[in-house]
Short mmCIF file of C-alpha atoms in Angstrom, two decimals:
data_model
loop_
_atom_site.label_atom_id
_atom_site.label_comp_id
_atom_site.label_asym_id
_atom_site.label_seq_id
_atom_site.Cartn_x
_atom_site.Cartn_y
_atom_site.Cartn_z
CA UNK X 1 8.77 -156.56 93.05
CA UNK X 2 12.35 -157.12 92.21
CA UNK X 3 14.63 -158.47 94.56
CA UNK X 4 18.04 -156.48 95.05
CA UNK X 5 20.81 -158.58 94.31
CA UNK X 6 23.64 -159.37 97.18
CA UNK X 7 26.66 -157.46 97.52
CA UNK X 8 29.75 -159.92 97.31
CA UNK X 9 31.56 -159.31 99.99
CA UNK X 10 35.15 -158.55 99.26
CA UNK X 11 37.24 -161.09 100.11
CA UNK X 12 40.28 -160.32 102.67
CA UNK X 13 44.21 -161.44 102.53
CA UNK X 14 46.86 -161.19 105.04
CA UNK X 15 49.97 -161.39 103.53
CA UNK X 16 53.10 -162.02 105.71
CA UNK X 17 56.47 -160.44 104.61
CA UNK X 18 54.49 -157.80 101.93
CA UNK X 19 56.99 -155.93 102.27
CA UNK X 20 59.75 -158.13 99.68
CA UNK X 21 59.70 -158.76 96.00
CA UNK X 22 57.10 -161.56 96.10
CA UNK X 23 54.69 -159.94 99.11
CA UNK X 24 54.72 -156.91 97.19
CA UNK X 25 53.31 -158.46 93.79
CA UNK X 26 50.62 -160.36 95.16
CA UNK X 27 49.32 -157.12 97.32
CA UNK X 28 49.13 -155.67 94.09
CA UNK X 29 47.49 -158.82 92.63
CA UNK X 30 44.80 -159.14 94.84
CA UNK X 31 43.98 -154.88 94.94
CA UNK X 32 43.65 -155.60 91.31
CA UNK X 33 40.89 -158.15 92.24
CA UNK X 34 39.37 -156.42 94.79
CA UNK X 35 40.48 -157.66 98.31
CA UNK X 36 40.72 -155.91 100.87
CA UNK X 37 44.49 -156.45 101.92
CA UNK X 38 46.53 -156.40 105.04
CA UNK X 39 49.97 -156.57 104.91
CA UNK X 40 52.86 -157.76 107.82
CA UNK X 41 56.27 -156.35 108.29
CA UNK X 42 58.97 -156.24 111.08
CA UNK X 43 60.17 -153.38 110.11
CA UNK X 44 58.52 -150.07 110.84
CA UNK X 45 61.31 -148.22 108.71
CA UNK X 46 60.15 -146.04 104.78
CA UNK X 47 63.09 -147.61 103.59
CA UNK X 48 61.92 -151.35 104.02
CA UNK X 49 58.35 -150.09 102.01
CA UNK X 50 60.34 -149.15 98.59
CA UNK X 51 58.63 -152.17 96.71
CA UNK X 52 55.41 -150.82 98.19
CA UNK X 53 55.84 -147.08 96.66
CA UNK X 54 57.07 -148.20 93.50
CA UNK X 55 53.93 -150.42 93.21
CA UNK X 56 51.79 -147.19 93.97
CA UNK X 57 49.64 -149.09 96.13
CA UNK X 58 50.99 -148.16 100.13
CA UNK X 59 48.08 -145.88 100.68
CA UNK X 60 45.53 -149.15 100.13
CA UNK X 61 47.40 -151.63 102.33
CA UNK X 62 46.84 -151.76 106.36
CA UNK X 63 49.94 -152.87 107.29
CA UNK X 64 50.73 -154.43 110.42
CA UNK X 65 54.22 -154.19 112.55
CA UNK X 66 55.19 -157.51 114.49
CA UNK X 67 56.98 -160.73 114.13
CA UNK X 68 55.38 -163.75 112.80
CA UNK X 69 57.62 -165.48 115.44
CA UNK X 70 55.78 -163.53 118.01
CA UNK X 71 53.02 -166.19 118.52
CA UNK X 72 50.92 -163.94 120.81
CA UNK X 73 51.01 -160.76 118.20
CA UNK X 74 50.38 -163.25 115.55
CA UNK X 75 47.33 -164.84 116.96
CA UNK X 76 45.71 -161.43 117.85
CA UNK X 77 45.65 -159.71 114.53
CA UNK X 78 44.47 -162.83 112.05
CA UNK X 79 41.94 -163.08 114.80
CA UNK X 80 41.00 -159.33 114.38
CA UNK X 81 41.09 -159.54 110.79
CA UNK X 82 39.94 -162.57 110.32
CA UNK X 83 41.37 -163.08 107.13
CA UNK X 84 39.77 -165.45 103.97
CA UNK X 85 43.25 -166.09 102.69
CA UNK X 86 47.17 -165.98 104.35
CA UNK X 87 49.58 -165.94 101.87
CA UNK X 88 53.27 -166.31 103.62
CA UNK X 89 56.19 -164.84 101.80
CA UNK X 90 58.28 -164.30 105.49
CA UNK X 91 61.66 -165.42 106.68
CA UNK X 92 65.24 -165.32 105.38
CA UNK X 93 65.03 -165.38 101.38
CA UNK X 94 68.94 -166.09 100.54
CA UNK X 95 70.75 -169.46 100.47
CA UNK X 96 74.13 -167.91 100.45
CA UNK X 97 73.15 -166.32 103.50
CA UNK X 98 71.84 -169.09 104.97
CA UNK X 99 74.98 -170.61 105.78
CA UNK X 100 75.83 -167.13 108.26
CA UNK X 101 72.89 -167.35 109.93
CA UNK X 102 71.19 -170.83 110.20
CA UNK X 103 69.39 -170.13 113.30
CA UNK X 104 68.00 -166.96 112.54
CA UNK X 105 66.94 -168.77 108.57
CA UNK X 106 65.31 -171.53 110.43
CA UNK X 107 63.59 -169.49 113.34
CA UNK X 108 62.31 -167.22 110.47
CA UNK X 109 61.23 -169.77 107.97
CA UNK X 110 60.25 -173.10 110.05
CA UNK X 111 59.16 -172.01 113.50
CA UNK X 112 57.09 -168.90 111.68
CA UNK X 113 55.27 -171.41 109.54
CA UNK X 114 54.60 -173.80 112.64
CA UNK X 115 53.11 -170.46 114.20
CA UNK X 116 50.82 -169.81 111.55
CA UNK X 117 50.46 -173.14 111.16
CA UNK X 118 49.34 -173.37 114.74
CA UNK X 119 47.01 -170.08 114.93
CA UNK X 120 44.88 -171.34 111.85
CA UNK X 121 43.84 -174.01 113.58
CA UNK X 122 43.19 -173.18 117.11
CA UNK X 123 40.90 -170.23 115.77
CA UNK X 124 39.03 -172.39 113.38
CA UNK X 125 37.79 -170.04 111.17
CA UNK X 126 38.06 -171.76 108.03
CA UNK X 127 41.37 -169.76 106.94
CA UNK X 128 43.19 -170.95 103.83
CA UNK X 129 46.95 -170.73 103.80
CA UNK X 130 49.56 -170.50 100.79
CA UNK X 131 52.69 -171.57 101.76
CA UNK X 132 55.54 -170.14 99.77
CA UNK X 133 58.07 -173.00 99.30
CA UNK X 134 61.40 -173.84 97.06
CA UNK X 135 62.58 -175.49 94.43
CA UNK X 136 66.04 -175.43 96.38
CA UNK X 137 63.73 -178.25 98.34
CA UNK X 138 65.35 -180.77 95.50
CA UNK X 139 68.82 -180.20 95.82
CA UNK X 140 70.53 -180.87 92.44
CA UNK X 141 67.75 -182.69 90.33
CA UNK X 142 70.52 -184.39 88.47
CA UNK X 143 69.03 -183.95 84.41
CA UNK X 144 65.71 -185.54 85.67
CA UNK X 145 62.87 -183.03 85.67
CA UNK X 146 61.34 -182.20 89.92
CA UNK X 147 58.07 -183.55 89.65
CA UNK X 148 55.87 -183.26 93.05
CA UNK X 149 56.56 -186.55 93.90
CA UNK X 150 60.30 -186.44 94.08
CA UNK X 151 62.14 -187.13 96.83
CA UNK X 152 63.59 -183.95 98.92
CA UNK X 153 67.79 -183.60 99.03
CA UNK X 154 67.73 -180.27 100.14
CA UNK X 155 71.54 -179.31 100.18
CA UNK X 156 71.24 -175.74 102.31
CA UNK X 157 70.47 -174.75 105.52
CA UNK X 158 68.12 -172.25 103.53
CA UNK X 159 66.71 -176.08 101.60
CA UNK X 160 66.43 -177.53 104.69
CA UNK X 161 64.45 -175.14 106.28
CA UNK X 162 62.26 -174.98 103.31
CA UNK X 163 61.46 -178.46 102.92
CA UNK X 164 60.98 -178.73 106.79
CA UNK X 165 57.72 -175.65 106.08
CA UNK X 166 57.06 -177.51 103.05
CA UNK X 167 55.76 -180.74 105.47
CA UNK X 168 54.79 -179.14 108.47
CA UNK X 169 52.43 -177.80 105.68
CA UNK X 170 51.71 -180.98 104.63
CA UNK X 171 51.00 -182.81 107.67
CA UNK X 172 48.57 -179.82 109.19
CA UNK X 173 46.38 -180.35 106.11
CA UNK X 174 46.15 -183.61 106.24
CA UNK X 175 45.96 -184.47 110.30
CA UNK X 176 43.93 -181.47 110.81
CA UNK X 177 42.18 -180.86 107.37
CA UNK X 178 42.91 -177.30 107.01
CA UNK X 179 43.26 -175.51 103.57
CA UNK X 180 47.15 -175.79 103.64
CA UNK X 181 49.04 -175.57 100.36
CA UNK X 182 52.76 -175.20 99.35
CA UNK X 183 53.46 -173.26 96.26
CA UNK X 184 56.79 -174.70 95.17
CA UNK X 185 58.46 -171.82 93.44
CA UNK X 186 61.27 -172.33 91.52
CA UNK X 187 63.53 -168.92 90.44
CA UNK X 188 61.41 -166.06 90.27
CA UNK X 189 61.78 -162.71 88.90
CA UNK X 190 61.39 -158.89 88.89
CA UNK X 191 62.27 -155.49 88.88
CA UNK X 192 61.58 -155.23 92.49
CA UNK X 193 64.70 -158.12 92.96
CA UNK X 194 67.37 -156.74 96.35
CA UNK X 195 70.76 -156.33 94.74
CA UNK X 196 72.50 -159.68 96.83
CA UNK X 197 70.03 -162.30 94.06
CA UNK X 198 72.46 -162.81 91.45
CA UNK X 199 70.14 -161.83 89.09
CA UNK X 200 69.46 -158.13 90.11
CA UNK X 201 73.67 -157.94 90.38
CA UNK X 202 73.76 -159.01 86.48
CA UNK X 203 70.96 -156.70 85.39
CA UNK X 204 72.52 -153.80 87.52
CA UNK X 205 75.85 -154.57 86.11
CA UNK X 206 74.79 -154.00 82.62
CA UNK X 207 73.24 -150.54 83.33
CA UNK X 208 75.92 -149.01 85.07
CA UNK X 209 78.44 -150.35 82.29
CA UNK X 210 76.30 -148.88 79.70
CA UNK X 211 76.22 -145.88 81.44
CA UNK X 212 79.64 -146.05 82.27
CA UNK X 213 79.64 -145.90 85.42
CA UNK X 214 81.03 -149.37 86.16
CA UNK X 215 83.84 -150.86 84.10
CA UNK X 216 83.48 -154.95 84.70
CA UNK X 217 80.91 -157.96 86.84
CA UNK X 218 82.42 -160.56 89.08
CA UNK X 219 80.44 -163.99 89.13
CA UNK X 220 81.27 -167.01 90.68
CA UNK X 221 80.32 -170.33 89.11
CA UNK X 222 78.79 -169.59 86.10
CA UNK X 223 77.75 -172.96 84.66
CA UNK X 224 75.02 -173.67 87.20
CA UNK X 225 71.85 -174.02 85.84
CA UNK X 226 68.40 -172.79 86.66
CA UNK X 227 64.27 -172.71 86.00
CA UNK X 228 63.99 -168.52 85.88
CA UNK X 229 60.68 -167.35 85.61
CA UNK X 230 58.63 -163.99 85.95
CA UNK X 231 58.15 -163.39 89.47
CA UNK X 232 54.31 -161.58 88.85
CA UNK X 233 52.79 -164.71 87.11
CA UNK X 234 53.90 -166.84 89.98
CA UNK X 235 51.47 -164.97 92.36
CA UNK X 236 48.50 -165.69 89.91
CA UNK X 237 49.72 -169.65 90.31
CA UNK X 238 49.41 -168.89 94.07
CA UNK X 239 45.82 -167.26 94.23
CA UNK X 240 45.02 -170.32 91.85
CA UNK X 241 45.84 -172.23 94.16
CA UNK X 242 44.71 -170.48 97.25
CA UNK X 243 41.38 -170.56 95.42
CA UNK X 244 41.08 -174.33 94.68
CA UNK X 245 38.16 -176.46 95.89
CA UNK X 246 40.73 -178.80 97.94
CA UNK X 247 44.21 -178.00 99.02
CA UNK X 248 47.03 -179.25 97.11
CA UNK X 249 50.86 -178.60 96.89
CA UNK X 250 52.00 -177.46 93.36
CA UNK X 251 55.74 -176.71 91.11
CA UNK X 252 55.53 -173.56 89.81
CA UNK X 253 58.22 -172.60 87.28
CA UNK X 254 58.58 -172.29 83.70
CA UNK X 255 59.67 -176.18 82.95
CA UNK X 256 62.80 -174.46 80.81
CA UNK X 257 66.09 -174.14 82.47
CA UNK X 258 69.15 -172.15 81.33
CA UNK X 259 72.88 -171.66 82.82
CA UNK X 260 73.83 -168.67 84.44
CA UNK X 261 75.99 -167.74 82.02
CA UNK X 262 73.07 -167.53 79.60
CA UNK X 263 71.01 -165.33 81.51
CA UNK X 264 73.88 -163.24 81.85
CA UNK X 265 74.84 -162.65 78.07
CA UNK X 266 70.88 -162.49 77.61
CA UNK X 267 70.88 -159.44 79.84
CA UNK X 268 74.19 -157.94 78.09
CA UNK X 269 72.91 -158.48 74.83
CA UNK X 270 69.82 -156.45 75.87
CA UNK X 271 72.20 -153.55 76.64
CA UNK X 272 73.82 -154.06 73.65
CA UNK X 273 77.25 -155.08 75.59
CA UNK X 274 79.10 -157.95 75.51
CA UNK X 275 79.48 -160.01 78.65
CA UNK X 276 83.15 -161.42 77.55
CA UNK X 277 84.42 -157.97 77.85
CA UNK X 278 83.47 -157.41 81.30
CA UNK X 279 83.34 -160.56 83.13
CA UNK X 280 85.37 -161.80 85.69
CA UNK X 281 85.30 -165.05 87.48
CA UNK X 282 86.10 -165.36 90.94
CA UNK X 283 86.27 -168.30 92.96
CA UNK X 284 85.75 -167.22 96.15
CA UNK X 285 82.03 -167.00 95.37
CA UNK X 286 81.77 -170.42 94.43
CA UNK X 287 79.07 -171.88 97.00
CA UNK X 288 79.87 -175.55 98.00
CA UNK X 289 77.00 -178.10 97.84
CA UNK X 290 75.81 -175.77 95.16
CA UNK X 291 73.18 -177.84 92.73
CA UNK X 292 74.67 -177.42 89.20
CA UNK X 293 71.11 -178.21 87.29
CA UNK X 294 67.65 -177.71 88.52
CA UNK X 295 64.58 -178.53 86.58
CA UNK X 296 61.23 -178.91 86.80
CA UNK X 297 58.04 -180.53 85.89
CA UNK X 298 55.12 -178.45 85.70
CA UNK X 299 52.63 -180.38 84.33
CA UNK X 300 50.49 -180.66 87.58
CA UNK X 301 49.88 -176.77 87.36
CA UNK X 302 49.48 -177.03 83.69
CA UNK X 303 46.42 -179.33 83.73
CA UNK X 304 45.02 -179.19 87.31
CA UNK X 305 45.88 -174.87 87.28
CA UNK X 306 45.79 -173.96 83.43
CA UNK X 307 48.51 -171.95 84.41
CA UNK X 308 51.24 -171.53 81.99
CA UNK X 309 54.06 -169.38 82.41
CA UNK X 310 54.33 -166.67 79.71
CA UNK X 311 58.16 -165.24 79.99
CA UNK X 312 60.39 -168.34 79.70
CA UNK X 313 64.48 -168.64 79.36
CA UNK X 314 66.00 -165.56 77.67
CA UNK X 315 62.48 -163.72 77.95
CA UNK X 316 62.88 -163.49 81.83
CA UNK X 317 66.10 -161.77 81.41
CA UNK X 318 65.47 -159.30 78.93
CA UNK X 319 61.85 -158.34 80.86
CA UNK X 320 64.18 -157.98 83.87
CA UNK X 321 66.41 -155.57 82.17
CA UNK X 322 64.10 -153.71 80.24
CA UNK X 323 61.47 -153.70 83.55
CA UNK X 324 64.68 -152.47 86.12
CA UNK X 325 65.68 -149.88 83.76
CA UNK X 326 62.32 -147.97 83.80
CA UNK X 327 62.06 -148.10 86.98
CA UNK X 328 65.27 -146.44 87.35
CA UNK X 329 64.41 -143.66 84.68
#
């Protein structure tokens, strides 16, 4: 008599702040491999669940409404769902911003990962925990590739709050030997990017010119360079990771920077416009303390991973274009 094989249970993923660009995309990464998924959100409002619809994948997420700075709230649902993986993509997501409302950026991105942090290990139930962290951690990286082991100059209240999650992280893995890992994403990229990134203001620039329904763009510093990659094949590097024998932090970007005023022409050119016709430079939205380069070493992922980034410099911005433009069709 034949034995019947075991069912594999499904495995199940709480993912904190689903409802943004990068929550969103790894729900629909993990539905595509078969988790069961819960998702967390302050908001209770159709509005803030946009990514969500677009995605076509709301009806298969149980969402839950609280604050991850609600310890209490927190502690009761991971230890009702009792989760295989956390991935954390909550808190304040803009360094501009950052400098209006330190409190709330720190609140939201250093004493929610302490709370996490903190629940994982009182209920001991062998959790893992991704970490979403920045490359912002760095500060400027001055020409010299950001390799794991360099040194953090975060120059942002947004950095520093970063880099602060980025060793709390660090030092619960290693005091209390929990699966605890820090994805360090560099510039990311999608469709599903809110209209105050930079990016999403370029790509929506060039559609409304083209369709005449905006005559010019107003940037700031233009010369900074950055590491843009595709936002999608970051959340494969982060269930990777997740899904590791041992915990370890990682750089995930593309390992090719480009300046601003690259990606912007790339975009333009995609439109078939030409970004010296509409441009203007204002410098009132020059940041101060702004890094001018920031690159990266990904070699770590590379070999340790075999992750490698498909959509690198101009590629990113024409998939952004072409990606944001069906959606809006």
């Amino acid at each position: 008599m034949t034995t019947p094989a075991k069912k594999t249970k499904n495995k199940t993923a709480l993912i904190l702040g689903i409802t943004g660009q990068d929550g969103a995309l790894m729900a629909n990464f993990l539905l595509k491999k078969s988790y069961n998924v819960f998702g967390q959100s302050r908001l209770k409002d159709t509005n803030n669940l946009i990514n969500l619809n677009l995605l076509k994948i709301l009806s298969q997420i149980n969402l839950k409404y609280f604050s991850v700075l609600d310890r209490t709230q927190l502690f009761k649902v991971i230890s009702e769902i009792k989760p295989d993986e956390i991935y954390n993509f909550s808190g304040q997501s803009s360094v501009g911003k950052s400098y209006e409302i330190p409190t709330e950026t720190s609140e939201s991105i250093e004493l929610a990962s302490k709370n996490i942090l903190e629940v994982i290990k009182d209920l001991d139930l062998g959790i893992k925990f991704f970490n979403a962290g920045s490359g912002e951690c760095f500060g400027n990286t001055n020409g010299v590739p950001a390799n794991e082991e360099t040194c953090l100059r975060p120059i942002s209240p947004y950095a520093v709050c970063k880099a602060n999650a980025l060793n709390l992280t660090s030092l619960y893995r290693e005091k209390y030997n929990l699966f605890a890992c820090t994805g360090i994403f560099f510039n990311h990229e999608s469709q599903f990017r809110k209209k105050n990134f930079v990016t999403m203001k370029i790509v929506d620039a060039a559609i409304k010119i083209k369709n005449d329904t905006k005559s010019k763009i107003t940037l700031g510093n233009i010369e900074v360079s950055r590491d843009w990659g595709w936002a999608e094949e970051y959340m494969e590097a982060a269930w990777l990771m997740i899904n590791r024998k041992s915990a370890e932090d990682f750089i995930i970007a593309t390992g090719v920077s480009q300046s601003l005023k690259d990606f912007a022409k790339d975009v333009f050119l995609e439109a078939g416009l030409n970004l010296n016709e509409y441009l203007e430079i204002e410098k009132s939205l020059f940041r101060k303390n702004e890094p001018t380069t920031q690159l990266a070493d990904i070699s770590k992922a590379k070999k340790l991973l075999s992750w490698n980034p498909k959509y690198i410099g101009k590629y990113v911005a024409k998939k952004m274009y072409h990606e944001t433009c069906a959606l809006k069709s």
